[in-house]
Coordinates of C-alpha atoms and ligand atoms in Angstrom, one line a residue:
M1 CA -42.9 -45.8 -35.2
S2 CA -41.1 -47.6 -38.0
G3 CA -37.5 -47.7 -38.8
Y4 CA -35.6 -46.5 -41.9
W5 CA -34.4 -48.4 -44.9
D6 CA -31.4 -46.2 -45.4
P7 CA -31.1 -43.8 -42.4
H8 CA -28.0 -42.1 -43.7
I9 CA -29.7 -40.9 -46.8
E10 CA -33.2 -40.5 -45.4
R11 CA -32.2 -38.3 -42.5
M12 CA -29.4 -36.5 -44.3
P13 CA -29.0 -32.8 -43.1
L14 CA -30.6 -30.5 -45.6
E15 CA -27.3 -28.7 -46.6
D16 CA -25.8 -32.1 -47.4
L17 CA -28.8 -33.2 -49.4
H18 CA -28.8 -29.9 -51.4
S19 CA -25.1 -30.2 -52.1
L20 CA -25.7 -33.8 -53.3
Q21 CA -28.5 -32.6 -55.5
E22 CA -26.4 -29.9 -56.9
D23 CA -23.6 -32.3 -57.8
R24 CA -26.0 -34.8 -59.4
L25 CA -27.8 -32.0 -61.3
K26 CA -24.6 -30.8 -62.9
F27 CA -23.7 -34.4 -63.7
V28 CA -27.0 -35.3 -65.3
V29 CA -27.1 -32.1 -67.4
R30 CA -23.6 -32.9 -68.8
Y31 CA -24.6 -36.6 -69.2
V32 CA -27.7 -35.9 -71.3
Y33 CA -25.9 -33.3 -73.4
D34 CA -23.2 -35.7 -74.2
H35 CA -25.4 -38.8 -74.8
S36 CA -28.8 -37.6 -76.2
A37 CA -29.2 -35.8 -79.5
F38 CA -32.6 -34.6 -78.3
Y39 CA -31.2 -32.8 -75.3
R40 CA -28.2 -31.4 -77.2
R41 CA -30.6 -29.9 -79.7
R42 CA -33.0 -28.6 -77.0
F43 CA -30.2 -27.0 -74.9
K44 CA -28.8 -25.3 -78.0
E45 CA -32.2 -23.9 -78.9
A46 CA -32.4 -22.5 -75.4
G47 CA -28.9 -21.1 -75.7
I48 CA -27.7 -23.1 -72.7
M49 CA -24.6 -25.2 -72.1
P50 CA -24.0 -27.7 -69.3
E51 CA -21.3 -25.4 -67.8
D52 CA -24.0 -22.8 -67.2
I53 CA -25.5 -25.0 -64.5
K54 CA -23.5 -24.2 -61.4
T55 CA -26.0 -24.1 -58.6
L56 CA -29.4 -25.8 -57.8
A57 CA -31.2 -22.5 -58.6
D58 CA -29.8 -22.7 -62.2
V59 CA -32.2 -25.5 -62.9
A60 CA -34.7 -22.8 -63.8
K61 CA -32.5 -21.9 -66.9
L62 CA -33.1 -25.4 -68.4
P63 CA -35.9 -25.9 -70.8
F64 CA -38.9 -28.0 -69.8
T65 CA -39.7 -31.4 -71.3
K66 CA -43.2 -32.8 -71.7
K67 CA -45.1 -36.0 -72.6
A68 CA -45.4 -34.7 -76.2
D69 CA -41.6 -34.8 -76.4
L70 CA -41.6 -38.5 -75.6
R71 CA -44.4 -39.1 -78.1
D72 CA -42.7 -37.1 -80.8
N73 CA -39.4 -39.0 -80.3
Y74 CA -41.2 -42.4 -80.2
P75 CA -39.9 -45.0 -79.5
T76 CA -36.4 -44.3 -78.0
G77 CA -35.3 -40.9 -79.5
M78 CA -34.9 -39.3 -76.1
F79 CA -32.8 -42.1 -74.6
S80 CA -29.3 -41.4 -73.3
A81 CA -27.9 -44.9 -72.9
P82 CA -27.0 -47.3 -75.8
K83 CA -29.5 -50.1 -76.4
N84 CA -27.3 -52.8 -75.0
Q85 CA -27.4 -51.2 -71.6
V86 CA -31.2 -51.3 -71.5
V87 CA -32.5 -54.2 -69.5
R88 CA -36.2 -53.4 -69.5
Y89 CA -38.9 -51.4 -71.4
H90 CA -42.3 -50.3 -70.2
V91 CA -44.8 -48.8 -72.6
S92 CA -47.8 -46.6 -71.8
S93 CA -51.2 -47.6 -73.1
G94 CA -51.4 -44.7 -75.4
T95 CA -55.1 -44.2 -74.7
T96 CA -54.8 -40.4 -75.1
G97 CA -52.4 -40.5 -78.0
K98 CA -49.3 -42.2 -79.2
P99 CA -47.8 -44.5 -76.5
T100 CA -44.6 -43.5 -74.7
V101 CA -41.7 -45.9 -74.1
V102 CA -39.5 -45.8 -71.0
G103 CA -36.3 -47.8 -70.7
Y104 CA -34.2 -48.8 -67.7
T105 CA -30.6 -49.8 -67.2
R106 CA -29.8 -52.3 -64.5
G107 CA -28.9 -49.4 -62.3
D108 CA -32.2 -47.7 -63.1
I109 CA -34.1 -50.7 -61.9
E110 CA -32.1 -50.7 -58.7
T111 CA -32.7 -47.1 -58.0
W112 CA -36.4 -47.6 -58.6
S113 CA -36.5 -50.6 -56.3
E114 CA -34.5 -48.7 -53.7
S115 CA -36.9 -45.8 -53.8
L116 CA -39.9 -48.1 -53.0
A117 CA -38.0 -50.1 -50.4
R118 CA -37.4 -46.9 -48.5
A119 CA -41.1 -45.9 -49.0
L120 CA -42.6 -49.2 -47.9
T121 CA -40.3 -49.2 -44.9
S122 CA -41.4 -45.6 -44.1
L123 CA -45.1 -46.7 -43.8
G124 CA -44.2 -49.6 -41.5
L125 CA -43.6 -52.7 -43.7
S126 CA -40.6 -55.0 -43.3
R127 CA -39.3 -58.4 -44.4
D128 CA -42.0 -59.9 -42.1
D129 CA -44.7 -58.8 -44.4
V130 CA -46.6 -60.5 -47.3
V131 CA -47.3 -57.9 -50.0
Q132 CA -50.1 -58.7 -52.5
V133 CA -49.5 -56.8 -55.7
G134 CA -52.8 -56.2 -57.3
Y135 CA -51.5 -53.8 -60.0
G136 CA -51.4 -54.9 -63.5
Y137 CA -48.2 -56.7 -64.5
G138 CA -46.8 -56.3 -68.0
L139 CA -46.2 -53.1 -70.0
F140 CA -47.8 -51.0 -67.2
T141 CA -45.2 -50.1 -64.5
G142 CA -47.4 -50.7 -61.5
G143 CA -47.1 -54.4 -61.0
L144 CA -43.4 -55.0 -61.6
G145 CA -42.5 -51.7 -59.9
L146 CA -44.1 -52.7 -56.6
H147 CA -42.9 -56.2 -57.0
Y148 CA -39.2 -55.3 -57.2
G149 CA -39.5 -52.7 -54.4
A150 CA -41.2 -55.1 -52.0
E151 CA -38.8 -57.9 -52.8
R152 CA -35.8 -55.7 -52.3
M153 CA -37.1 -54.8 -48.9
G154 CA -37.2 -58.5 -48.2
A155 CA -41.0 -58.9 -48.0
A156 CA -42.7 -61.9 -49.6
V157 CA -44.5 -60.8 -52.8
L158 CA -47.7 -62.3 -54.0
P159 CA -47.9 -61.3 -57.7
V160 CA -51.6 -61.6 -58.2
G161 CA -52.1 -58.8 -60.7
T162 CA -55.6 -57.5 -61.4
G163 CA -58.8 -59.4 -61.6
N164 CA -59.9 -62.8 -60.3
T165 CA -61.1 -61.1 -57.2
E166 CA -62.5 -64.1 -55.3
R167 CA -59.2 -65.9 -55.7
Q168 CA -57.3 -62.8 -54.5
I169 CA -59.4 -62.9 -51.3
E170 CA -58.8 -66.6 -50.7
L171 CA -55.1 -66.2 -51.2
M172 CA -55.1 -63.2 -48.9
Q173 CA -56.4 -65.5 -46.2
D174 CA -54.4 -68.6 -47.0
L175 CA -51.0 -66.9 -47.3
G176 CA -51.5 -64.3 -44.6
T177 CA -51.3 -61.2 -46.8
T178 CA -50.5 -58.2 -44.6
A179 CA -50.3 -55.4 -47.3
I180 CA -52.1 -55.0 -50.6
A181 CA -51.1 -52.6 -53.4
C182 CA -53.7 -51.8 -56.0
T183 CA -55.9 -48.9 -57.2
P184 CA -58.2 -47.5 -54.6
S185 CA -61.2 -48.2 -56.8
Y186 CA -60.2 -51.9 -57.2
F187 CA -59.8 -52.2 -53.4
L188 CA -63.3 -50.9 -53.0
H189 CA -64.4 -53.7 -55.3
I190 CA -62.4 -56.2 -53.3
M191 CA -64.2 -55.0 -50.1
E192 CA -67.5 -55.5 -51.8
V193 CA -66.7 -59.0 -53.1
A194 CA -65.3 -60.0 -49.7
E195 CA -68.5 -59.0 -48.1
K196 CA -70.5 -61.1 -50.6
M197 CA -68.2 -64.1 -49.8
G198 CA -68.9 -63.6 -46.1
V199 CA -65.2 -62.7 -45.5
S200 CA -64.5 -59.8 -43.0
I201 CA -61.3 -58.1 -44.0
R202 CA -61.0 -56.9 -40.5
N203 CA -61.5 -60.2 -38.7
D204 CA -60.8 -63.0 -41.2
T205 CA -57.6 -61.6 -42.8
Q206 CA -54.3 -60.3 -41.5
L207 CA -54.4 -57.3 -43.9
K208 CA -53.1 -54.1 -42.1
V209 CA -51.9 -51.9 -44.9
G210 CA -53.2 -50.7 -48.3
I211 CA -50.9 -48.9 -50.8
F212 CA -53.3 -47.2 -53.1
G213 CA -52.5 -45.1 -56.2
A214 CA -52.4 -44.9 -60.0
E215 CA -55.5 -42.8 -59.9
P216 CA -56.4 -39.7 -57.7
W217 CA -58.4 -40.5 -54.6
S218 CA -59.6 -38.4 -51.7
L219 CA -59.0 -38.3 -48.0
E220 CA -62.7 -39.1 -47.6
T221 CA -62.2 -42.4 -49.5
R222 CA -59.2 -43.1 -47.2
K223 CA -61.4 -42.6 -44.1
R224 CA -64.1 -44.8 -45.5
I225 CA -61.7 -47.7 -46.4
E226 CA -60.0 -47.4 -43.0
A227 CA -63.3 -47.3 -41.0
N228 CA -64.7 -50.3 -42.9
T229 CA -61.7 -52.6 -42.9
G230 CA -59.4 -51.5 -40.0
I231 CA -56.4 -51.2 -42.3
N232 CA -54.1 -48.2 -42.8
A233 CA -54.4 -46.8 -46.3
Y234 CA -51.4 -45.0 -47.8
D235 CA -51.1 -43.0 -50.9
I236 CA -48.5 -44.0 -53.5
Y237 CA -47.2 -41.8 -56.3
G238 CA -45.2 -42.0 -59.4
T239 CA -45.7 -42.0 -63.1
S240 CA -44.3 -44.2 -65.8
E241 CA -42.2 -41.5 -67.5
I242 CA -40.0 -41.1 -64.4
S243 CA -39.9 -44.9 -63.7
G244 CA -43.3 -45.9 -62.3
P245 CA -44.6 -46.0 -58.7
L246 CA -41.8 -44.5 -56.6
F247 CA -42.9 -42.7 -53.5
T248 CA -45.5 -43.2 -50.7
E249 CA -46.6 -41.4 -47.6
C250 CA -44.7 -42.3 -44.5
H251 CA -46.6 -43.5 -41.3
A252 CA -47.2 -39.8 -40.5
K253 CA -49.7 -39.7 -43.5
N254 CA -48.9 -36.1 -44.1
G255 CA -47.5 -35.9 -47.6
I256 CA -45.5 -38.2 -49.9
H257 CA -41.7 -38.1 -49.5
V258 CA -40.0 -37.5 -52.9
W259 CA -36.4 -38.7 -52.5
G260 CA -34.2 -35.7 -53.1
D261 CA -31.1 -37.7 -53.9
M262 CA -32.9 -39.3 -56.9
F263 CA -35.2 -36.5 -58.1
L264 CA -35.2 -32.7 -58.0
T265 CA -38.8 -31.6 -57.6
E266 CA -40.2 -28.2 -58.5
V267 CA -43.7 -26.8 -58.4
V268 CA -44.5 -24.3 -61.2
D269 CA -47.5 -22.2 -62.3
P270 CA -49.1 -24.4 -65.0
D271 CA -49.7 -21.3 -67.2
T272 CA -46.5 -19.4 -66.9
G273 CA -44.0 -22.1 -65.9
E274 CA -42.7 -19.8 -63.2
P275 CA -42.0 -21.3 -59.8
V276 CA -44.8 -20.8 -57.2
A277 CA -44.1 -19.8 -53.6
E278 CA -43.7 -22.6 -51.1
G279 CA -47.0 -23.9 -49.9
E280 CA -48.8 -22.8 -53.1
Q281 CA -50.4 -25.3 -55.5
G282 CA -48.8 -25.7 -58.9
E283 CA -47.7 -28.3 -61.5
L284 CA -45.1 -30.8 -60.4
V285 CA -41.8 -30.8 -62.4
F286 CA -39.2 -33.6 -61.9
T287 CA -35.6 -33.8 -62.9
T288 CA -34.2 -37.3 -62.6
L289 CA -30.9 -37.1 -60.7
H290 CA -29.9 -40.7 -60.9
K291 CA -31.3 -42.3 -64.0
F292 CA -29.4 -43.3 -67.0
A293 CA -31.4 -44.9 -69.8
L294 CA -34.0 -42.1 -70.0
P295 CA -33.1 -39.3 -67.7
L296 CA -35.6 -36.5 -67.8
I297 CA -34.8 -32.8 -67.4
R298 CA -37.5 -30.6 -65.9
Y299 CA -40.3 -33.0 -66.9
R300 CA -43.7 -31.5 -66.5
I301 CA -45.9 -34.3 -65.2
G302 CA -49.2 -32.4 -65.4
D303 CA -50.1 -33.3 -61.8
L304 CA -51.1 -30.5 -59.4
S305 CA -49.8 -30.5 -55.9
I306 CA -48.2 -28.5 -53.1
M307 CA -44.7 -29.1 -51.9
S308 CA -43.3 -28.9 -48.4
N309 CA -39.6 -28.7 -47.5
E310 CA -40.2 -28.9 -43.8
V311 CA -38.6 -31.8 -42.1
C312 CA -41.3 -34.4 -41.5
E313 CA -42.2 -35.7 -38.0
C314 CA -40.8 -39.1 -39.1
G315 CA -37.4 -37.5 -39.2
R316 CA -36.9 -37.7 -42.9
T317 CA -35.5 -34.5 -44.5
H318 CA -36.6 -35.2 -48.0
P319 CA -39.3 -32.9 -49.4
R320 CA -43.0 -34.0 -49.4
I321 CA -45.7 -33.4 -51.9
M322 CA -49.3 -33.2 -50.8
R323 CA -52.1 -35.4 -52.0
I324 CA -52.5 -35.0 -55.8
M325 CA -55.7 -33.3 -56.9
G326 CA -55.5 -34.7 -60.3
R327 CA -53.7 -34.2 -63.6
T328 CA -54.2 -31.1 -65.5
D329 CA -55.4 -33.6 -68.3
D330 CA -58.2 -34.9 -66.0
M331 CA -59.5 -31.5 -65.2
L332 CA -62.9 -30.8 -66.8
I333 CA -63.9 -27.4 -67.9
I334 CA -67.6 -27.1 -67.4
R335 CA -69.2 -23.8 -68.4
G336 CA -65.8 -22.2 -67.9
I337 CA -65.3 -23.6 -64.4
N338 CA -62.5 -26.0 -63.6
V339 CA -63.7 -29.3 -62.0
F340 CA -61.5 -32.1 -60.8
P341 CA -63.2 -35.5 -60.5
S342 CA -61.4 -35.8 -57.1
Q343 CA -63.4 -32.9 -55.8
V344 CA -66.6 -34.7 -56.7
E345 CA -65.3 -37.8 -55.0
S346 CA -64.5 -35.9 -51.8
V347 CA -68.0 -34.5 -51.6
L348 CA -69.7 -37.9 -52.3
M349 CA -67.6 -39.9 -49.8
R350 CA -68.7 -37.6 -47.0
I351 CA -72.4 -38.6 -47.5
P352 CA -73.1 -41.8 -45.6
E353 CA -76.0 -42.9 -47.9
V354 CA -73.7 -42.8 -50.9
G355 CA -71.9 -46.0 -51.9
D356 CA -68.3 -46.3 -53.1
H357 CA -69.1 -46.1 -56.9
W358 CA -69.9 -43.1 -59.0
E359 CA -69.4 -41.6 -62.4
I360 CA -69.5 -38.2 -64.2
I361 CA -71.1 -37.7 -67.5
V362 CA -70.7 -34.5 -69.4
D363 CA -72.9 -33.5 -72.4
R364 CA -73.4 -30.4 -74.4
K365 CA -77.0 -29.2 -74.9
G366 CA -76.9 -26.4 -77.4
P367 CA -74.2 -24.0 -76.1
L368 CA -74.5 -25.3 -72.6
D369 CA -72.3 -27.9 -70.8
M370 CA -74.3 -30.3 -68.6
M371 CA -72.7 -32.3 -65.9
T372 CA -74.5 -35.4 -64.5
V373 CA -73.2 -37.2 -61.5
R374 CA -74.5 -40.8 -61.3
V375 CA -74.2 -42.0 -57.7
E376 CA -74.7 -45.4 -56.4
L377 CA -76.4 -45.7 -53.0
T378 CA -75.5 -48.1 -50.3
E379 CA -78.0 -51.0 -49.5
S380 CA -79.1 -49.1 -46.4
G381 CA -79.2 -45.7 -48.1
F382 CA -81.4 -47.0 -50.9
S383 CA -85.1 -46.4 -50.4
D384 CA -88.1 -47.2 -52.5
K385 CA -89.8 -44.0 -51.2
I386 CA -89.6 -41.4 -53.9
G387 CA -89.8 -38.6 -51.3
D388 CA -86.7 -39.9 -49.5
L389 CA -84.8 -40.3 -52.7
M390 CA -85.6 -36.8 -53.8
K391 CA -84.5 -35.4 -50.5
L392 CA -81.2 -37.2 -50.8
E393 CA -80.8 -36.1 -54.4
N394 CA -81.2 -32.5 -53.3
K395 CA -78.7 -32.9 -50.5
V396 CA -76.0 -34.4 -52.9
S397 CA -76.7 -31.7 -55.5
K398 CA -76.5 -28.9 -52.9
E399 CA -73.2 -30.2 -51.5
L400 CA -71.7 -30.6 -54.9
K401 CA -72.6 -27.1 -55.8
G402 CA -71.1 -25.8 -52.6
V403 CA -67.7 -27.2 -53.6
L404 CA -67.7 -27.0 -57.4
N405 CA -69.5 -23.7 -57.8
I406 CA -71.6 -25.1 -60.6
A407 CA -74.9 -27.0 -60.6
A408 CA -74.7 -30.7 -61.5
K409 CA -77.6 -33.0 -62.2
V410 CA -77.6 -35.9 -59.7
D411 CA -78.9 -39.4 -60.6
L412 CA -79.2 -41.8 -57.7
V413 CA -78.9 -45.4 -58.8
E414 CA -79.3 -48.8 -57.1
P415 CA -76.3 -50.6 -55.6
G416 CA -74.4 -52.6 -58.2
T417 CA -75.4 -50.5 -61.2
I418 CA -72.1 -48.8 -62.0
P419 CA -69.4 -50.9 -63.7
R420 CA -66.5 -52.0 -61.4
S421 CA -62.9 -51.5 -62.4
M422 CA -59.9 -53.8 -61.9
G423 CA -57.4 -51.1 -62.7
K424 CA -57.8 -47.4 -63.1
A425 CA -61.5 -46.5 -62.7
K426 CA -63.1 -44.7 -65.6
R427 CA -65.0 -42.0 -63.7
V428 CA -65.7 -39.6 -66.5
T429 CA -67.5 -39.9 -69.8
D430 CA -67.2 -36.7 -71.7
N431 CA -69.6 -36.8 -74.6
R432 CA -68.5 -33.3 -75.8
K433 CA -65.4 -34.9 -77.3
V434 CA -67.2 -37.6 -79.2
Ligands
ZN1 ZN1 -42.3 -38.6 -43.1

């Protein structure tokens, strides 16, 4: 059982938390209306004035914002703070369109760090830990986000960034790293390289915690990582538009606490924008309650999740969101059926002969979509007997069909065939778009 970073806030009675959210919601709506030409225009178009927001439920009267708004107002057209109050910018890679720019005041950086200090404490870390940050540093929010959060908590930070895997493993041993933060696919690569170097993560390092995110990953992958290394693997969540990585699971590993004093979280039907019933899956919508350079009102993240408002067994009263299935952007539509790469992962990781690396290739043959799943086998799962391989291929294919409801072609490949990633893994090649 770990302690709290800020027990007063984290265990705040729900009525008090809701009343704080209400005050902050009214404040932020007035603030953006007064300081951002974008929001003033948007509110006028929707026929809404700041004084119309009187209760928390009134949030539903406010118009949504989306990534497209950030792109259309590139670079800083949605900002609410004057330029001389901005102390940092982060910029998205723009791989799927124009990049988006996020700015932070000094206070915004503090709120961000505070959010992570709470989160890292909730999963059991403290100033006694050495946190190796294996997320990219630079314009991407992952590296610096974790860095400031862990430092605020008082841990020692090892800012290794991505790549240079052998050196990472040596430093992990030399400096007694106890926690690592990186993408789950990069950690799988670290496991593989450690094994080749003859280093047992379980016996030759002090690593006890992994903080994995920036790409969707399944519970089955968690089980695999934990069984192979003896560490506790936790999910971390956030997205650059609302700061960067912000929230993690607590030690209960039953959902990610989204701090209610900083963010108002809603779950809506992705098609209609109407709120879903509690416990139902929908698209996450965040309103920043304590952010000043680029506050966002009802920002539709595109991630699908389920929210719980029940008080967690850890004693924290703040809402939790359940493991993210994927972004609506990541969803593939194959012959009219929705497929999330994370569903494919959860099937594959249950099969012991299947290794940690895989990819999906989608083609169109005539009018028909074809999905191929290339699957790397483990050293022990690999056989040179055609009969064994065919049996395994059938098994994988049958299990995929059971979950996805469509047939996929399965290609089993030798260990080491599929390219490894240092950051976010590229799991899908969709040749229909080319
Ligand atoms: Zn909890």
